[in-house]
Amino acid sequence: MSSTLRPLIAGNWKMNGLRASMSEFEAMIAGAPGVTGKADLLVCPPATLIAAFAAKASGSKSVAIGGQDCHPKPSGAHTGDISAEMLADAGASAVIVGHSERRADHGESDHLVRQKAEAAWRAGLTAIVCIGETQTQRDAAQTLDICRSQLQGSLPEGARAGNLVVAYEPIWAIGTGLTPTAKDVEQIHQFIRQTLSARFKDEGVGMRILDGGSVKPSNARELLGVANVNGALIGGASLKASDFLAIAADCP
Ligand code: PGA
């Protein structure tokens, strides 16, 4: 069952990181052997650092590299965009799609996110699809409805346990220091699990569901211990090797 899925601890560096950040990443690689018995590790740096991080990680193979977004098309006249094929070529094995900051800052719809997930698969990448409600939606008790419709709209047909990860990130918890209670997380992750298994059958049972939004060393153990929480997508706390590794060490 899902509780036995190997956790994924994924760091989303967002628009943070310069070449000087290599030393922090090297510290992650150095510490990774201490935690890879418990979890898979993935770091999603800004696109400018993907190739260098992937080259650095290739020796140890203990930390995978991912992108933070991709364009639906493989190539073409799309100034400033990056394709899934380019991410794969640079050494990435996964890509985050549909993060709430992309949905908000770039007006990304469920339909577009779905196309991006399909692009990820076309390039051989795992798609990490983000969903989550706003504070207003939460206050109106719409959390489960929002998650249902985002899952319905953002996940393509053909999703499998091996090529899709869902990240539940309530928008009000991202970067705010606020987190849902373990009881709320349990209820929402269970709902996501039911939705995935109803649609994708056994593959949905095996998909990892990450928790996100202000996950940090002080709350990781509790959140990662909740049923159907199969890892975390971490923003701020993933920028420091010591915090990132401490969270991974807290996997059950
Ligand atoms: P946070 O970000 O951990 O800084 O809240 C999480 C995310 O947006 O992926």
CSV table of C-alpha atoms and ligand atoms in Angstrom, one decimal:
chain,number,residue,atom,x,y,z
A,1,MET,CA,0.0,0.0,0.0
A,2,SER,CA,0.9,3.6,-0.3
A,3,SER,CA,2.4,3.8,3.2
A,4,THR,CA,5.3,1.6,2.0
A,5,LEU,CA,6.2,3.9,-0.9
A,6,ARG,CA,9.8,5.1,-0.8
A,7,PRO,CA,9.7,8.8,0.1
A,8,LEU,CA,10.9,11.5,-2.2
A,9,ILE,CA,12.4,14.6,-0.7
A,10,ALA,CA,12.4,17.3,-3.4
A,11,GLY,CA,14.0,20.7,-3.1
A,12,ASN,CA,12.5,23.6,-5.1
A,13,TRP,CA,15.1,26.3,-5.2
A,14,LYS,CA,12.7,28.7,-7.1
A,15,MET,CA,14.6,31.8,-8.4
A,16,ASN,CA,17.4,31.4,-6.0
A,17,GLY,CA,21.0,30.2,-6.6
A,18,LEU,CA,24.1,31.4,-8.4
A,19,ARG,CA,27.2,29.5,-9.4
A,20,ALA,CA,28.5,30.2,-5.9
A,21,SER,CA,25.7,27.9,-4.6
A,22,MET,CA,27.6,24.9,-5.9
A,23,SER,CA,29.3,24.6,-2.5
A,24,GLU,CA,25.8,24.2,-0.8
A,25,PHE,CA,24.9,21.6,-3.4
A,26,GLU,CA,28.2,19.8,-2.8
A,27,ALA,CA,27.4,19.6,0.9
A,28,MET,CA,24.1,18.0,-0.1
A,29,ILE,CA,25.9,15.4,-2.1
A,30,ALA,CA,28.4,14.8,0.7
A,31,GLY,CA,25.6,14.2,3.2
A,32,ALA,CA,23.3,12.3,0.9
A,33,PRO,CA,24.7,8.8,1.7
A,34,GLY,CA,23.5,9.3,5.3
A,35,VAL,CA,19.8,9.7,4.3
A,36,THR,CA,19.4,7.8,1.0
A,37,GLY,CA,18.5,4.7,3.0
A,38,LYS,CA,15.3,6.5,3.9
A,39,ALA,CA,14.4,8.6,0.8
A,40,ASP,CA,15.1,9.6,-2.8
A,41,LEU,CA,16.6,13.1,-3.0
A,42,LEU,CA,15.9,15.5,-5.8
A,43,VAL,CA,17.1,19.1,-6.2
A,44,CYS,CA,15.4,21.5,-8.6
A,45,PRO,CA,17.7,24.5,-9.0
A,46,PRO,CA,17.1,27.4,-11.4
A,47,ALA,CA,17.6,26.4,-15.1
A,48,THR,CA,21.0,28.1,-15.2
A,49,LEU,CA,22.4,25.6,-12.7
A,50,ILE,CA,20.9,22.4,-13.9
A,51,ALA,CA,23.7,21.2,-16.1
A,52,ALA,CA,26.4,22.1,-13.6
A,53,PHE,CA,24.5,20.4,-10.7
A,54,ALA,CA,23.8,17.3,-12.8
A,55,ALA,CA,27.4,17.0,-13.8
A,56,LYS,CA,28.4,17.3,-10.1
A,57,ALA,CA,25.9,14.8,-9.0
A,58,SER,CA,26.6,12.2,-11.7
A,59,GLY,CA,29.4,10.6,-9.8
A,60,SER,CA,27.5,10.0,-6.6
A,61,LYS,CA,24.1,9.3,-8.1
A,62,SER,CA,22.6,10.0,-4.7
A,63,VAL,CA,20.9,13.3,-5.7
A,64,ALA,CA,18.7,13.6,-8.8
A,65,ILE,CA,18.2,16.9,-10.6
A,66,GLY,CA,15.0,18.4,-11.8
A,67,GLY,CA,13.6,21.5,-13.5
A,68,GLN,CA,11.0,23.9,-12.2
A,69,ASP,CA,8.9,24.2,-15.3
A,70,CYS,CA,8.9,23.2,-19.0
A,71,HIS,CA,7.2,24.3,-22.2
A,72,PRO,CA,4.7,21.9,-23.8
A,73,LYS,CA,6.6,21.8,-27.1
A,74,PRO,CA,10.0,20.2,-27.7
A,75,SER,CA,11.5,23.2,-29.5
A,76,GLY,CA,10.5,26.3,-31.5
A,77,ALA,CA,9.9,30.0,-31.4
A,78,HIS,CA,9.1,30.5,-27.7
A,79,THR,CA,11.5,33.1,-26.4
A,80,GLY,CA,12.7,32.5,-22.9
A,81,ASP,CA,11.1,29.1,-22.5
A,82,ILE,CA,12.8,25.8,-21.9
A,83,SER,CA,11.6,22.4,-23.2
A,84,ALA,CA,11.5,19.1,-21.3
A,85,GLU,CA,13.9,17.8,-23.9
A,86,MET,CA,16.4,20.6,-22.9
A,87,LEU,CA,16.0,19.7,-19.3
A,88,ALA,CA,16.7,16.1,-20.0
A,89,ASP,CA,19.6,17.0,-22.1
A,90,ALA,CA,21.1,19.1,-19.3
A,91,GLY,CA,20.8,16.1,-17.0
A,92,ALA,CA,17.4,16.5,-15.3
A,93,SER,CA,15.3,13.4,-14.6
A,94,ALA,CA,12.2,15.2,-13.3
A,95,VAL,CA,10.4,18.5,-13.7
A,96,ILE,CA,7.9,20.4,-11.4
A,97,VAL,CA,4.8,21.5,-13.4
A,98,GLY,CA,1.9,23.6,-12.2
A,99,HIS,CA,3.5,25.1,-9.2
A,100,SER,CA,1.1,27.7,-7.7
A,101,GLU,CA,3.7,30.4,-8.4
A,102,ARG,CA,3.6,29.6,-12.1
A,103,ARG,CA,-0.2,29.3,-12.0
A,104,ALA,CA,-0.4,32.7,-10.4
A,105,ASP,CA,2.6,34.6,-12.0
A,106,HIS,CA,2.1,33.2,-15.5
A,107,GLY,CA,-1.6,32.5,-15.6
A,108,GLU,CA,-1.1,28.8,-16.1
A,109,SER,CA,-4.3,26.8,-16.4
A,110,ASP,CA,-4.9,23.1,-15.6
A,111,HIS,CA,-5.0,22.4,-19.3
A,112,LEU,CA,-1.5,23.9,-19.8
A,113,VAL,CA,-0.2,22.1,-16.8
A,114,ARG,CA,-1.5,18.8,-18.3
A,115,GLN,CA,0.3,19.5,-21.6
A,116,LYS,CA,3.5,20.2,-19.6
A,117,ALA,CA,3.2,16.9,-17.8
A,118,GLU,CA,2.8,15.1,-21.1
A,119,ALA,CA,5.9,17.0,-22.4
A,120,ALA,CA,7.8,15.8,-19.4
A,121,TRP,CA,6.9,12.2,-20.2
A,122,ARG,CA,7.8,12.7,-23.9
A,123,ALA,CA,11.3,13.6,-22.8
A,124,GLY,CA,11.5,10.8,-20.3
A,125,LEU,CA,11.1,12.9,-17.2
A,126,THR,CA,9.0,12.3,-14.1
A,127,ALA,CA,6.3,15.0,-13.8
A,128,ILE,CA,5.8,16.5,-10.4
A,129,VAL,CA,2.3,18.1,-10.6
A,130,CYS,CA,1.5,20.7,-7.9
A,131,ILE,CA,-2.0,21.3,-6.6
A,132,GLY,CA,-3.4,23.3,-3.7
A,133,GLU,CA,-6.0,25.8,-2.5
A,134,THR,CA,-5.8,29.5,-1.7
A,135,GLN,CA,-6.6,30.9,1.8
A,136,THR,CA,-9.9,32.2,0.5
A,137,GLN,CA,-10.8,28.8,-0.9
A,138,ARG,CA,-9.8,27.1,2.3
A,139,ASP,CA,-11.9,29.5,4.3
A,140,ALA,CA,-14.9,28.7,2.1
A,141,ALA,CA,-14.3,24.9,2.8
A,142,GLN,CA,-13.5,24.3,-0.9
A,143,THR,CA,-10.1,22.6,-0.4
A,144,LEU,CA,-11.2,19.1,-1.6
A,145,ASP,CA,-13.2,20.5,-4.5
A,146,ILE,CA,-10.2,22.5,-5.7
A,147,CYS,CA,-7.9,19.5,-5.3
A,148,ARG,CA,-10.4,17.3,-7.2
A,149,SER,CA,-10.7,19.7,-10.1
A,150,GLN,CA,-7.0,20.4,-10.3
A,151,LEU,CA,-6.2,16.7,-10.3
A,152,GLN,CA,-8.9,16.1,-12.9
A,153,GLY,CA,-7.6,18.9,-15.1
A,154,SER,CA,-3.9,18.8,-14.6
A,155,LEU,CA,-3.2,15.0,-14.8
A,156,PRO,CA,-3.0,13.5,-18.2
A,157,GLU,CA,-4.4,10.1,-19.1
A,158,GLY,CA,-1.7,7.4,-18.9
A,159,ALA,CA,-0.2,8.7,-15.6
A,160,ARG,CA,1.7,5.9,-13.9
A,161,ALA,CA,3.4,5.4,-10.5
A,162,GLY,CA,6.8,5.6,-12.3
A,163,ASN,CA,6.2,8.9,-14.2
A,164,LEU,CA,4.0,11.0,-12.0
A,165,VAL,CA,4.3,12.5,-8.5
A,166,VAL,CA,1.6,14.8,-7.0
A,167,ALA,CA,2.6,17.6,-4.7
A,168,TYR,CA,-0.1,19.0,-2.4
A,169,GLU,CA,0.9,22.5,-1.5
A,170,PRO,CA,-1.8,24.7,0.1
A,171,ILE,CA,-0.9,28.2,-1.3
A,172,TRP,CA,-1.4,29.8,2.1
A,173,ALA,CA,1.3,27.6,3.5
A,174,ILE,CA,3.9,28.4,0.9
A,175,GLY,CA,6.7,30.6,2.2
A,176,THR,CA,4.6,31.7,5.1
A,177,GLY,CA,5.7,29.5,7.9
A,178,LEU,CA,2.1,28.2,8.3
A,179,THR,CA,1.3,24.6,7.8
A,180,PRO,CA,-1.9,22.6,7.9
A,181,THR,CA,-2.4,20.4,10.9
A,182,ALA,CA,-1.4,16.8,10.6
A,183,LYS,CA,-5.1,15.9,10.8
A,184,ASP,CA,-5.8,18.2,7.8
A,185,VAL,CA,-2.9,16.8,5.9
A,186,GLU,CA,-4.1,13.3,6.5
A,187,GLN,CA,-7.6,14.0,5.3
A,188,ILE,CA,-6.4,15.8,2.2
A,189,HIS,CA,-3.8,13.2,1.2
A,190,GLN,CA,-6.3,10.4,1.8
A,191,PHE,CA,-8.7,12.2,-0.5
A,192,ILE,CA,-5.9,12.6,-3.2
A,193,ARG,CA,-5.0,9.0,-2.9
A,194,GLN,CA,-8.7,7.9,-3.4
A,195,THR,CA,-9.0,10.2,-6.4
A,196,LEU,CA,-5.8,8.9,-7.9
A,197,SER,CA,-6.7,5.2,-7.3
A,198,ALA,CA,-10.2,5.7,-8.6
A,199,ARG,CA,-8.8,7.1,-11.9
A,200,PHE,CA,-5.5,5.2,-12.3
A,201,LYS,CA,-6.3,2.0,-10.4
A,202,ASP,CA,-3.1,0.3,-9.1
A,203,GLU,CA,-0.9,2.9,-10.7
A,204,GLY,CA,-2.7,5.5,-8.6
A,205,VAL,CA,-2.1,3.5,-5.5
A,206,GLY,CA,1.6,3.6,-6.2
A,207,MET,CA,2.0,7.3,-7.0
A,208,ARG,CA,3.9,9.3,-4.5
A,209,ILE,CA,2.0,12.3,-3.0
A,210,LEU,CA,4.3,14.9,-1.5
A,211,ASP,CA,3.4,17.4,1.1
A,212,GLY,CA,4.5,21.0,0.6
A,213,GLY,CA,4.3,24.5,2.1
A,214,SER,CA,6.7,25.5,4.8
A,215,VAL,CA,8.1,22.0,5.4
A,216,LYS,CA,11.2,22.5,7.6
A,217,PRO,CA,13.2,20.4,10.1
A,218,SER,CA,11.0,21.4,13.0
A,219,ASN,CA,7.8,20.0,11.4
A,220,ALA,CA,9.1,17.4,9.0
A,221,ARG,CA,8.9,14.4,11.3
A,222,GLU,CA,5.3,15.0,12.1
A,223,LEU,CA,4.2,15.7,8.5
A,224,LEU,CA,6.2,12.9,6.9
A,225,GLY,CA,4.7,10.4,9.4
A,226,VAL,CA,1.2,11.1,8.2
A,227,ALA,CA,-0.5,8.3,6.1
A,228,ASN,CA,-0.3,8.9,2.3
A,229,VAL,CA,2.5,11.5,2.7
A,230,ASN,CA,5.2,10.0,0.6
A,231,GLY,CA,7.7,12.8,0.9
A,232,ALA,CA,7.9,16.6,0.7
A,233,LEU,CA,8.4,19.4,-1.8
A,234,ILE,CA,10.5,22.0,0.0
A,235,GLY,CA,11.2,25.6,-0.9
A,236,GLY,CA,13.0,27.8,1.6
A,237,ALA,CA,14.4,25.0,3.7
A,238,SER,CA,15.9,23.2,0.6
A,239,LEU,CA,18.4,26.0,0.1
A,240,LYS,CA,20.5,24.9,3.0
A,241,ALA,CA,22.1,21.4,2.9
A,242,SER,CA,21.8,21.0,6.6
A,243,ASP,CA,18.0,21.6,6.6
A,244,PHE,CA,17.4,19.6,3.5
A,245,LEU,CA,19.2,16.6,4.8
A,246,ALA,CA,17.6,16.9,8.2
A,247,ILE,CA,14.2,16.8,6.6
A,248,ALA,CA,15.2,13.7,4.7
A,249,ALA,CA,16.5,12.1,7.9
A,250,ASP,CA,13.1,12.5,9.4
A,251,CYS,CA,11.4,10.2,6.9
A,252,PRO,CA,9.9,7.3,8.7
B,1,PGA,P1,8.2,26.7,1.0
B,1,PGA,O1,7.9,26.5,-0.6
B,1,PGA,O2,8.8,25.4,1.5
B,1,PGA,O3,9.2,27.8,1.0
B,1,PGA,O4,7.0,27.1,1.7
B,1,PGA,C1,7.4,25.2,-1.0
B,1,PGA,C2,7.1,25.3,-2.5
B,1,PGA,O5,6.6,26.3,-3.0
B,1,PGA,O6,7.5,24.3,-3.2
